GROMACS .gro file of C-alpha atoms in nm:
model
  427
    1MET     CA    1   1.870  -1.943  -4.966
    2ASN     CA    2   1.617  -1.753  -4.754
    3ILE     CA    3   1.606  -1.828  -4.387
    4CYS     CA    4   1.291  -1.707  -4.217
    5SER     CA    5   1.331  -1.619  -3.852
    6GLU     CA    6   1.056  -1.555  -3.604
    7PRO     CA    7   1.020  -1.190  -3.506
    8ARG     CA    8   1.164  -1.102  -3.169
    9PRO     CA    9   0.900  -1.042  -2.900
   10THR     CA   10   0.850  -0.678  -2.807
   11PRO     CA   11   1.010  -0.613  -2.470
   12SER     CA   12   0.768  -0.529  -2.193
   13PRO     CA   13   0.819  -0.218  -1.974
   14LEU     CA   14   0.768  -0.454  -1.679
   15ASP     CA   15   1.048  -0.696  -1.775
   16ARG     CA   16   1.298  -0.530  -1.543
   17TYR     CA   17   1.081  -0.579  -1.233
   18ASN     CA   18   1.081  -0.894  -1.020
   19SER     CA   19   0.838  -0.814  -0.739
   20ILE     CA   20   0.529  -0.590  -0.777
   21GLY     CA   21   0.318  -0.469  -0.488
   22ILE     CA   22  -0.015  -0.285  -0.458
   23ILE     CA   23  -0.092  -0.044  -0.171
   24LEU     CA   24  -0.452   0.071  -0.114
   25ALA     CA   25  -0.544   0.361   0.115
   26GLY     CA   26  -0.860   0.410   0.317
   27GLY     CA   27  -1.115   0.676   0.232
   28GLY     CA   28  -1.472   0.545   0.261
   29ALA     CA   29  -1.686   0.592  -0.048
   30LYS     CA   30  -1.391   0.759  -0.222
   31GLY     CA   31  -1.285   0.399  -0.276
   32ALA     CA   32  -1.481   0.419  -0.602
   33TYR     CA   33  -1.192   0.623  -0.746
   34GLN     CA   34  -0.941   0.374  -0.614
   35ALA     CA   35  -1.135   0.084  -0.763
   36GLY     CA   36  -1.126   0.243  -1.108
   37ALA     CA   37  -0.749   0.290  -1.088
   38LEU     CA   38  -0.712  -0.068  -0.965
   39LYS     CA   39  -0.904  -0.192  -1.270
   40ALA     CA   40  -0.671   0.002  -1.504
   41ILE     CA   41  -0.365  -0.148  -1.332
   42HIS     CA   42  -0.514  -0.498  -1.367
   43ASP     CA   43  -0.572  -0.444  -1.740
   44PHE     CA   44  -0.219  -0.301  -1.786
   45LEU     CA   45  -0.062  -0.604  -1.617
   46SER     CA   46  -0.279  -0.834  -1.831
   47ARG     CA   47  -0.165  -0.669  -2.155
   48HIS     CA   48   0.196  -0.722  -2.050
   49LYS     CA   49   0.141  -1.072  -1.908
   50ALA     CA   50   0.284  -0.961  -1.573
   51HIS     CA   51   0.020  -1.073  -1.322
   52ASP     CA   52   0.254  -1.341  -1.191
   53LYS     CA   53   0.494  -1.064  -1.076
   54VAL     CA   54   0.238  -0.926  -0.827
   55ARG     CA   55   0.367  -1.059  -0.496
   56MET     CA   56   0.163  -0.863  -0.243
   57ILE     CA   57  -0.133  -0.636  -0.179
   58ALA     CA   58  -0.187  -0.423   0.134
   59GLY     CA   59  -0.497  -0.229   0.225
   60THR     CA   60  -0.658  -0.041   0.507
   61SER     CA   61  -1.024   0.050   0.554
   62ILE     CA   62  -1.197   0.065   0.212
   63GLY     CA   63  -0.863  -0.038   0.062
   64SER     CA   64  -0.905  -0.376   0.236
   65TRP     CA   65  -1.248  -0.412   0.073
   66ASN     CA   66  -1.109  -0.336  -0.273
   67ALA     CA   67  -0.817  -0.570  -0.211
   68MET     CA   68  -1.061  -0.857  -0.168
   69PHE     CA   69  -1.177  -0.823  -0.529
   70TRP     CA   70  -0.818  -0.848  -0.653
   71LEU     CA   71  -0.749  -1.155  -0.438
   72ALA     CA   72  -1.075  -1.319  -0.551
   73GLY     CA   73  -1.004  -1.261  -0.922
   74LEU     CA   74  -1.306  -1.027  -0.957
   75VAL     CA   75  -1.125  -0.739  -1.127
   76GLU     CA   76  -1.144  -0.904  -1.468
   77GLU     CA   77  -1.451  -0.931  -1.689
   78ASN     CA   78  -1.636  -1.261  -1.693
   79ASN     CA   79  -1.884  -1.293  -1.977
   80SER     CA   80  -2.003  -0.936  -1.927
   81ARG     CA   81  -1.893  -0.580  -1.998
   82GLU     CA   82  -1.843  -0.504  -1.629
   83CYS     CA   83  -1.617  -0.676  -1.382
   84GLU     CA   84  -1.760  -0.752  -1.038
   85LEU     CA   85  -1.557  -0.469  -0.885
   86GLU     CA   86  -1.714  -0.209  -1.117
   87ARG     CA   87  -2.058  -0.364  -1.079
   88TRP     CA   88  -2.040  -0.334  -0.699
   89TRP     CA   89  -1.934   0.031  -0.702
   90SER     CA   90  -2.188   0.120  -0.972
   91SER     CA   91  -2.476  -0.026  -0.771
   92LEU     CA   92  -2.416   0.128  -0.429
   93SER     CA   93  -2.712   0.121  -0.194
   94LEU     CA   94  -2.675   0.249   0.162
   95PRO     CA   95  -2.937   0.010   0.307
   96ASN     CA   96  -2.734  -0.280   0.163
   97LEU     CA   97  -2.426  -0.164   0.355
   98VAL     CA   98  -2.513  -0.010   0.688
   99ARG     CA   99  -2.816   0.012   0.913
  100PRO     CA  100  -2.869   0.268   1.191
  101VAL     CA  101  -2.910   0.146   1.547
  102PHE     CA  102  -3.095   0.305   1.836
  103TYR     CA  103  -2.848   0.542   1.999
  104LEU     CA  104  -2.835   0.578   2.378
  105PRO     CA  105  -2.616   0.873   2.481
  106GLY     CA  106  -2.375   0.776   2.757
  107PHE     CA  107  -2.427   0.402   2.700
  108GLN     CA  108  -2.273   0.346   2.357
  109ASN     CA  109  -2.035   0.523   2.119
  110TYR     CA  110  -2.162   0.418   1.777
  111PHE     CA  111  -2.458   0.487   1.550
  112ALA     CA  112  -2.479   0.204   1.296
  113THR     CA  113  -2.409  -0.161   1.219
  114TRP     CA  114  -2.235  -0.310   0.915
  115LYS     CA  115  -2.439  -0.635   0.918
  116PRO     CA  116  -2.594  -0.566   0.575
  117TRP     CA  117  -2.243  -0.513   0.436
  118SER     CA  118  -2.141  -0.845   0.592
  119ARG     CA  119  -2.412  -1.015   0.387
  120ASN     CA  120  -2.258  -0.846   0.081
  121PHE     CA  121  -1.925  -1.002   0.172
  122ASN     CA  122  -2.075  -1.350   0.196
  123ARG     CA  123  -2.267  -1.312  -0.132
  124ILE     CA  124  -1.959  -1.201  -0.327
  125PHE     CA  125  -1.675  -1.392  -0.170
  126THR     CA  126  -1.807  -1.710  -0.013
  127SER     CA  127  -2.128  -1.819  -0.185
  128ASP     CA  128  -1.953  -1.877  -0.521
  129GLU     CA  129  -1.733  -2.184  -0.471
  130SER     CA  130  -1.485  -2.088  -0.745
  131VAL     CA  131  -1.431  -1.745  -0.584
  132ALA     CA  132  -1.403  -1.896  -0.236
  133ALA     CA  133  -1.151  -2.149  -0.370
  134ARG     CA  134  -0.925  -1.869  -0.501
  135LEU     CA  135  -0.929  -1.699  -0.161
  136ARG     CA  136  -0.860  -2.024   0.024
  137ARG     CA  137  -0.562  -2.083  -0.209
  138HIS     CA  138  -0.407  -1.751  -0.099
  139ILE     CA  139  -0.466  -1.849   0.264
  140GLU     CA  140  -0.349  -2.210   0.251
  141GLN     CA  141  -0.074  -2.183  -0.011
  142PRO     CA  142   0.060  -1.828   0.019
  143ASP     CA  143   0.392  -1.900  -0.151
  144SER     CA  144   0.262  -2.110  -0.439
  145PRO     CA  145   0.259  -1.976  -0.797
  146GLY     CA  146  -0.043  -1.751  -0.845
  147SER     CA  147  -0.080  -1.677  -0.471
  148ILE     CA  148  -0.028  -1.329  -0.328
  149HIS     CA  149   0.070  -1.214   0.017
  150PHE     CA  150  -0.201  -0.992   0.161
  151TYR     CA  151  -0.188  -0.742   0.450
  152LEU     CA  152  -0.517  -0.602   0.587
  153THR     CA  153  -0.456  -0.355   0.866
  154ARG     CA  154  -0.650  -0.234   1.170
  155SER     CA  155  -0.588  -0.015   1.476
  156ASN     CA  156  -0.570  -0.163   1.826
  157VAL     CA  157  -0.772   0.084   2.038
  158GLU     CA  158  -0.620   0.007   2.377
  159ARG     CA  159  -0.258  -0.034   2.270
  160ALA     CA  160  -0.260   0.234   1.995
  161LEU     CA  161  -0.076  -0.002   1.758
  162LEU     CA  162  -0.118  -0.103   1.396
  163GLU     CA  163  -0.207  -0.469   1.358
  164VAL     CA  164  -0.249  -0.679   1.045
  165THR     CA  165  -0.409  -0.998   0.919
  166THR     CA  166  -0.187  -1.167   0.663
  167ASN     CA  167  -0.102  -1.496   0.499
  168GLN     CA  168   0.272  -1.413   0.524
  169ARG     CA  169   0.363  -1.677   0.779
  170GLU     CA  170   0.714  -1.550   0.831
  171LEU     CA  171   0.621  -1.191   0.903
  172GLU     CA  172   0.814  -1.181   1.231
  173THR     CA  173   1.140  -1.271   1.059
  174ALA     CA  174   1.065  -1.075   0.741
  175ARG     CA  175   0.957  -0.751   0.904
  176SER     CA  176   1.294  -0.578   0.868
  177ASN     CA  177   1.554  -0.555   0.597
  178LEU     CA  178   1.816  -0.555   0.872
  179PRO     CA  179   1.957  -0.909   0.869
  180THR     CA  180   2.018  -0.979   1.241
  181ARG     CA  181   1.836  -0.907   1.567
  182LYS     CA  182   2.138  -0.707   1.686
  183TRP     CA  183   2.047  -0.438   1.438
  184ARG     CA  184   1.668  -0.440   1.476
  185ALA     CA  185   1.637  -0.236   1.795
  186GLY     CA  186   1.403   0.053   1.728
  187THR     CA  187   1.239  -0.090   1.418
  188ARG     CA  188   0.862  -0.042   1.394
  189ARG     CA  189   0.661  -0.325   1.542
  190VAL     CA  190   0.347  -0.458   1.378
  191ASP     CA  191   0.150  -0.733   1.549
  192CYS     CA  192  -0.006  -0.984   1.316
  193GLN     CA  193  -0.271  -1.253   1.292
  194ILE     CA  194  -0.214  -1.531   1.038
  195ALA     CA  195  -0.534  -1.590   0.838
  196LYS     CA  196  -0.645  -1.954   0.842
  197SER     CA  197  -0.998  -1.932   0.703
  198LEU     CA  198  -1.244  -1.720   0.508
  199GLU     CA  199  -1.393  -1.618   0.841
  200ASP     CA  200  -1.056  -1.471   0.937
  201LEU     CA  201  -1.063  -1.268   0.614
  202HIS     CA  202  -1.415  -1.149   0.694
  203THR     CA  203  -1.303  -1.035   1.040
  204ALA     CA  204  -0.993  -0.867   0.897
  205VAL     CA  205  -1.191  -0.665   0.640
  206PHE     CA  206  -1.456  -0.537   0.879
  207SER     CA  207  -1.215  -0.457   1.161
  208SER     CA  208  -1.010  -0.266   0.904
  209MET     CA  209  -1.322  -0.070   0.795
  210ASP     CA  210  -1.449   0.004   1.148
  211LEU     CA  211  -1.486   0.377   1.086
  212PRO     CA  212  -1.513   0.571   1.413
  213PRO     CA  213  -1.757   0.665   1.554
  214LEU     CA  214  -1.997   0.510   1.303
  215PHE     CA  215  -1.960   0.145   1.402
  216LYS     CA  216  -1.917  -0.049   1.722
  217TYR     CA  217  -1.561  -0.157   1.801
  218SER     CA  218  -1.456  -0.481   1.632
  219GLN     CA  219  -1.338  -0.744   1.874
  220ILE     CA  220  -1.077  -1.019   1.823
  221GLY     CA  221  -1.015  -1.217   2.142
  222ASP     CA  222  -1.003  -0.968   2.427
  223GLN     CA  223  -0.878  -0.680   2.206
  224TYR     CA  224  -1.086  -0.403   2.044
  225TYR     CA  225  -1.018  -0.248   1.705
  226GLU     CA  226  -1.124   0.026   1.469
  227ASP     CA  227  -1.031   0.157   1.126
  228GLY     CA  228  -0.672   0.091   1.020
  229GLY     CA  229  -0.648   0.445   0.887
  230VAL     CA  230  -0.639   0.577   1.243
  231VAL     CA  231  -0.274   0.467   1.270
  232ASP     CA  232  -0.156   0.437   0.908
  233ASN     CA  233  -0.384   0.520   0.618
  234LEU     CA  234  -0.134   0.410   0.349
  235PRO     CA  235   0.050   0.094   0.464
  236ILE     CA  236   0.346   0.122   0.226
  237GLN     CA  237   0.585  -0.045   0.473
  238PHE     CA  238   0.452  -0.389   0.380
  239GLY     CA  239   0.566  -0.338   0.021
  240THR     CA  240   0.904  -0.193   0.112
  241GLU     CA  241   1.042  -0.312   0.444
  242ILE     CA  242   0.871  -0.653   0.441
  243GLU     CA  243   0.826  -0.763   0.079
  244LYS     CA  244   1.108  -0.554  -0.070
  245CYS     CA  245   0.919  -0.492  -0.394
  246ASP     CA  246   1.097  -0.313  -0.675
  247LEU     CA  247   0.773  -0.166  -0.814
  248LEU     CA  248   0.475  -0.038  -0.616
  249PHE     CA  249   0.134   0.075  -0.740
  250ILE     CA  250   0.015   0.313  -0.467
  251LEU     CA  251  -0.345   0.438  -0.466
  252PRO     CA  252  -0.401   0.711  -0.201
  253LEU     CA  253  -0.737   0.878  -0.154
  254ASN     CA  254  -0.675   1.176   0.072
  255ALA     CA  255  -0.339   1.327  -0.026
  256THR     CA  256  -0.508   1.603  -0.230
  257PHE     CA  257  -0.708   1.738   0.061
  258SER     CA  258  -0.766   2.100  -0.040
  259ARG     CA  259  -1.135   2.187   0.013
  260SER     CA  260  -1.349   2.489   0.092
  261VAL     CA  261  -1.425   2.551   0.460
  262ASN     CA  262  -1.775   2.472   0.594
  263HIS     CA  263  -1.894   2.698   0.879
  264ARG     CA  264  -2.232   2.537   0.951
  265SER     CA  265  -2.224   2.159   0.978
  266ILE     CA  266  -2.066   1.986   1.279
  267ILE     CA  267  -2.059   1.653   1.091
  268LYS     CA  268  -1.880   1.810   0.792
  269ARG     CA  269  -1.632   1.975   1.028
  270LEU     CA  270  -1.549   1.641   1.191
  271LEU     CA  271  -1.520   1.472   0.851
  272ARG     CA  272  -1.290   1.752   0.737
  273VAL     CA  273  -1.061   1.689   1.035
  274MET     CA  274  -1.052   1.319   0.940
  275ASP     CA  275  -0.973   1.396   0.574
  276VAL     CA  276  -0.690   1.635   0.669
  277ARG     CA  277  -0.543   1.390   0.919
  278GLN     CA  278  -0.553   1.100   0.673
  279GLY     CA  279  -0.409   1.321   0.399
  280VAL     CA  280  -0.115   1.415   0.619
  281LEU     CA  281  -0.060   1.047   0.707
  282GLU     CA  282  -0.054   0.962   0.335
  283ARG     CA  283   0.193   1.235   0.248
  284ASN     CA  284   0.417   1.127   0.538
  285SER     CA  285   0.412   0.773   0.397
  286PHE     CA  286   0.544   0.909   0.065
  287LYS     CA  287   0.819   1.089   0.255
  288MET     CA  288   0.921   0.753   0.397
  289VAL     CA  289   0.946   0.611   0.044
  290TYR     CA  290   1.176   0.904  -0.043
  291LEU     CA  291   1.397   0.821   0.254
  292TYR     CA  292   1.384   0.450   0.172
  293ASN     CA  293   1.513   0.517  -0.179
  294GLU     CA  294   1.768   0.775  -0.071
  295LEU     CA  295   1.912   0.535   0.188
  296ALA     CA  296   1.934   0.259  -0.075
  297ALA     CA  297   2.115   0.493  -0.316
  298LEU     CA  298   2.353   0.619  -0.049
  299ARG     CA  299   2.434   0.266   0.062
  300HIS     CA  300   2.500   0.165  -0.299
  301ARG     CA  301   2.729   0.465  -0.348
  302THR     CA  302   2.911   0.385  -0.021
  303GLU     CA  303   2.968   0.028  -0.137
  304GLU     CA  304   3.127   0.163  -0.453
  305PHE     CA  305   3.356   0.391  -0.249
  306GLU     CA  306   3.445   0.096  -0.024
  307SER     CA  307   3.553  -0.103  -0.327
  308LEU     CA  308   3.771   0.189  -0.442
  309ALA     CA  309   3.913   0.230  -0.088
  310ASP     CA  310   4.008  -0.139  -0.076
  311ARG     CA  311   4.192  -0.106  -0.406
  312ALA     CA  312   4.366   0.211  -0.281
  313LEU     CA  313   4.473   0.036   0.041
  314THR     CA  314   4.619  -0.251  -0.155
  315ILE     CA  315   4.828  -0.007  -0.360
  316LEU     CA  316   4.928   0.216  -0.070
  317LYS     CA  317   5.036  -0.066   0.158
  318GLY     CA  318   5.297  -0.161  -0.098
  319ARG     CA  319   5.460   0.180  -0.073
  320ALA     CA  320   5.706   0.284   0.197
  321GLU     CA  321   5.678   0.665   0.194
  322PRO     CA  322   5.622   0.798   0.549
  323GLU     CA  323   5.347   1.038   0.440
  324ILE     CA  324   5.140   0.743   0.316
  325GLN     CA  325   5.091   0.588   0.662
  326PRO     CA  326   4.844   0.854   0.798
  327LEU     CA  327   4.631   0.813   0.483
  328ILE     CA  328   4.618   0.437   0.533
  329GLU     CA  329   4.512   0.484   0.896
  330GLU     CA  330   4.237   0.730   0.797
  331LEU     CA  331   4.099   0.491   0.536
  332LEU     CA  332   4.091   0.206   0.788
  333ARG     CA  333   3.921   0.428   1.046
  334MET     CA  334   3.641   0.534   0.813
  335ARG     CA  335   3.552   0.182   0.693
  336PRO     CA  336   3.248   0.007   0.847
  337GLY     CA  337   3.340  -0.118   1.195
  338GLY     CA  338   3.627   0.129   1.215
  339THR     CA  339   3.683   0.373   1.502
  340GLY     CA  340   3.509   0.690   1.383
  341ALA     CA  341   3.535   1.027   1.557
  342LYS     CA  342   3.194   0.972   1.720
  343ALA     CA  343   3.096   0.625   1.830
  344GLU     CA  344   2.725   0.692   1.787
  345ASP     CA  345   2.771   0.815   1.430
  346ALA     CA  346   2.977   0.506   1.345
  347LEU     CA  347   2.704   0.281   1.491
  348LEU     CA  348   2.431   0.449   1.289
  349ALA     CA  349   2.639   0.440   0.974
  350ASP     CA  350   2.716   0.071   1.022
  351ARG     CA  351   2.348   0.001   1.084
  352ALA     CA  352   2.255   0.182   0.762
  353LEU     CA  353   2.507  -0.019   0.568
  354MET     CA  354   2.364  -0.343   0.702
  355ARG     CA  355   2.041  -0.283   0.512
  356ARG     CA  356   1.996  -0.477   0.191
  357HIS     CA  357   1.702  -0.311   0.022
  358ARG     CA  358   1.714  -0.164  -0.327
  359ARG     CA  359   1.533   0.134  -0.473
  360VAL     CA  360   1.162   0.090  -0.544
  361ASP     CA  361   0.983   0.255  -0.839
  362VAL     CA  362   0.645   0.406  -0.748
  363PHE     CA  363   0.339   0.463  -0.964
  364ALA     CA  364   0.093   0.668  -0.759
  365ILE     CA  365  -0.234   0.825  -0.865
  366CYS     CA  366  -0.502   1.003  -0.660
  367PRO     CA  367  -0.831   1.184  -0.729
  368ALA     CA  368  -0.819   1.560  -0.685
  369PRO     CA  369  -1.095   1.795  -0.567
  370LYS     CA  370  -1.368   1.872  -0.628
  371LEU     CA  371  -1.470   1.510  -0.562
  372ALA     CA  372  -1.807   1.383  -0.676
  373VAL     CA  373  -1.799   1.116  -0.402
  374ASN     CA  374  -1.669   1.182  -0.052
  375THR     CA  375  -1.601   0.964   0.251
  376ILE     CA  376  -1.957   0.892   0.367
  377ASP     CA  377  -2.137   0.923   0.030
  378PHE     CA  378  -2.223   0.552  -0.002
  379TRP     CA  379  -2.568   0.639  -0.142
  380LYS     CA  380  -2.428   0.819  -0.450
  381ARG     CA  381  -2.456   0.530  -0.694
  382ASP     CA  382  -2.434   0.723  -1.020
  383GLU     CA  383  -2.148   0.943  -0.896
  384ALA     CA  384  -1.954   0.636  -0.777
  385GLY     CA  385  -1.988   0.475  -1.120
  386ARG     CA  386  -1.861   0.791  -1.289
  387ALA     CA  387  -1.574   0.815  -1.041
  388PHE     CA  388  -1.477   0.456  -1.120
  389ARG     CA  389  -1.474   0.519  -1.496
  390LEU     CA  390  -1.289   0.852  -1.461
  391MET     CA  391  -0.999   0.694  -1.272
  392ARG     CA  392  -0.996   0.381  -1.487
  393ASP     CA  393  -0.963   0.581  -1.808
  394VAL     CA  394  -0.712   0.839  -1.683
  395THR     CA  395  -0.501   0.579  -1.502
  396SER     CA  396  -0.475   0.374  -1.823
  397GLY     CA  397  -0.316   0.671  -2.002
  398GLU     CA  398  -0.092   0.758  -1.707
  399LEU     CA  399   0.043   0.402  -1.690
  400GLU     CA  400   0.153   0.418  -2.051
  401LYS     CA  401   0.328   0.752  -1.997
  402PHE     CA  402   0.488   0.644  -1.671
  403PHE     CA  403   0.650   0.328  -1.809
  404ALA     CA  404   0.756   0.497  -2.131
  405ALA     CA  405   0.981   0.726  -1.923
  406PRO     CA  406   0.981   0.639  -1.549
  407PRO     CA  407   1.048   0.950  -1.340
  408GLU     CA  408   1.364   0.971  -1.130
  409TRP     CA  409   1.170   1.089  -0.824
  410VAL     CA  410   0.859   0.966  -0.645
  411ARG     CA  411   0.565   1.163  -0.777
  412MET     CA  412   0.188   1.138  -0.760
  413ALA     CA  413  -0.052   1.202  -1.046
  414LEU     CA  414  -0.349   1.411  -0.936
  415VAL     CA  415  -0.659   1.350  -1.147
  416GLN     CA  416  -0.887   1.653  -1.184
  417PRO     CA  417  -1.264   1.615  -1.247
  418SER     CA  418  -1.191   1.757  -1.596
  419ARG     CA  419  -0.958   1.457  -1.656
  420ASP     CA  420  -0.656   1.684  -1.661
  421VAL     CA  421  -0.357   1.560  -1.460
  422VAL     CA  422  -0.106   1.753  -1.254
  423TYR     CA  423   0.187   1.602  -1.062
  424LEU     CA  424   0.283   1.635  -0.699
  425GLU     CA  425   0.655   1.579  -0.639
  426GLU     CA  426   0.704   1.747  -0.299
  427PHE     CA  427   0.529   1.589  -0.001
   0.00000   0.00000   0.00000
């Protein structure tokens, strides 16, 4: 008697993850590279039926703009060969994005307006009712199946703080993986605005992209804002400390900032300073991921030692030998809450052990010089299209390699113009 059984489904490399996050850096027109990588990630998740595991997306500056396409469902093809995200980047036109304004030295500190870009926003994200409905769902039902928490950051000019627009309505209580207020002193503070409408999303995107000194300060209430990259160009903390993701797709744009020196142009010199600064911020963000994972591993190892110590104490307390008593006292002293040699060390150790985060795996990929599209090159339509396709194609291959054998350490794939890839593992 032959019994036919259905073949077992092939396990997905994403089966072991519960919460996936996407982190998008700022970088102006270099966002074309980021958009291509984002498309490859979307297709990879589709092949493995894992879109429902994406819990959050965070972006700053042009990363906020690209994030909107993901939230609106415009990274997938709809009856055409190109998705809306690729179509937008492949049809760049500077007059459709920014317009110069009459500059009065001493009376204003900006040179252009983003009103044409604002019309782009309305055409793409609000005029199509089905697209607008997807965005409203994220806003109104952030915790429903299919919804994603979003974090779009900006810099408060007066207060020098990072602020965020989000649909995460419990951000104040979720902002730390330390469980009680007693342990939260010194944690980084991020002020937030809860998005309630598409207009709030519009304001969030353009305050996040307020590149200084190109545009006039954005204003929300009585506060003024500019580009989120001024404070944090790679807002990883929303995927780690707040959402506690176990897999992050991180798409930096400035961390490979080697470039020849220009001795003639003042504008290029200023842009170079901005690129270097943002690159350093991005690399520092990766250092924080290292520390985040190391602390999680150390806490896990400490918990194992605590378990062994408890078993040892149980055995030792049943013995009467005089030489055992000092060992018992030492074990009790070194346990959390015990009286360590230095009170401040004991307090810090106990605080570390109060954390409850686990290690996060990181897939990171970044374009490497020489770039065909740089920060302000929003008129380079053909180059932006090629940048999109370069990163889409190379990222697709890197995703397969990464999940076939995930690296033990955080590393970043650097995509050369030749399509060769090298890896950065020290930040």
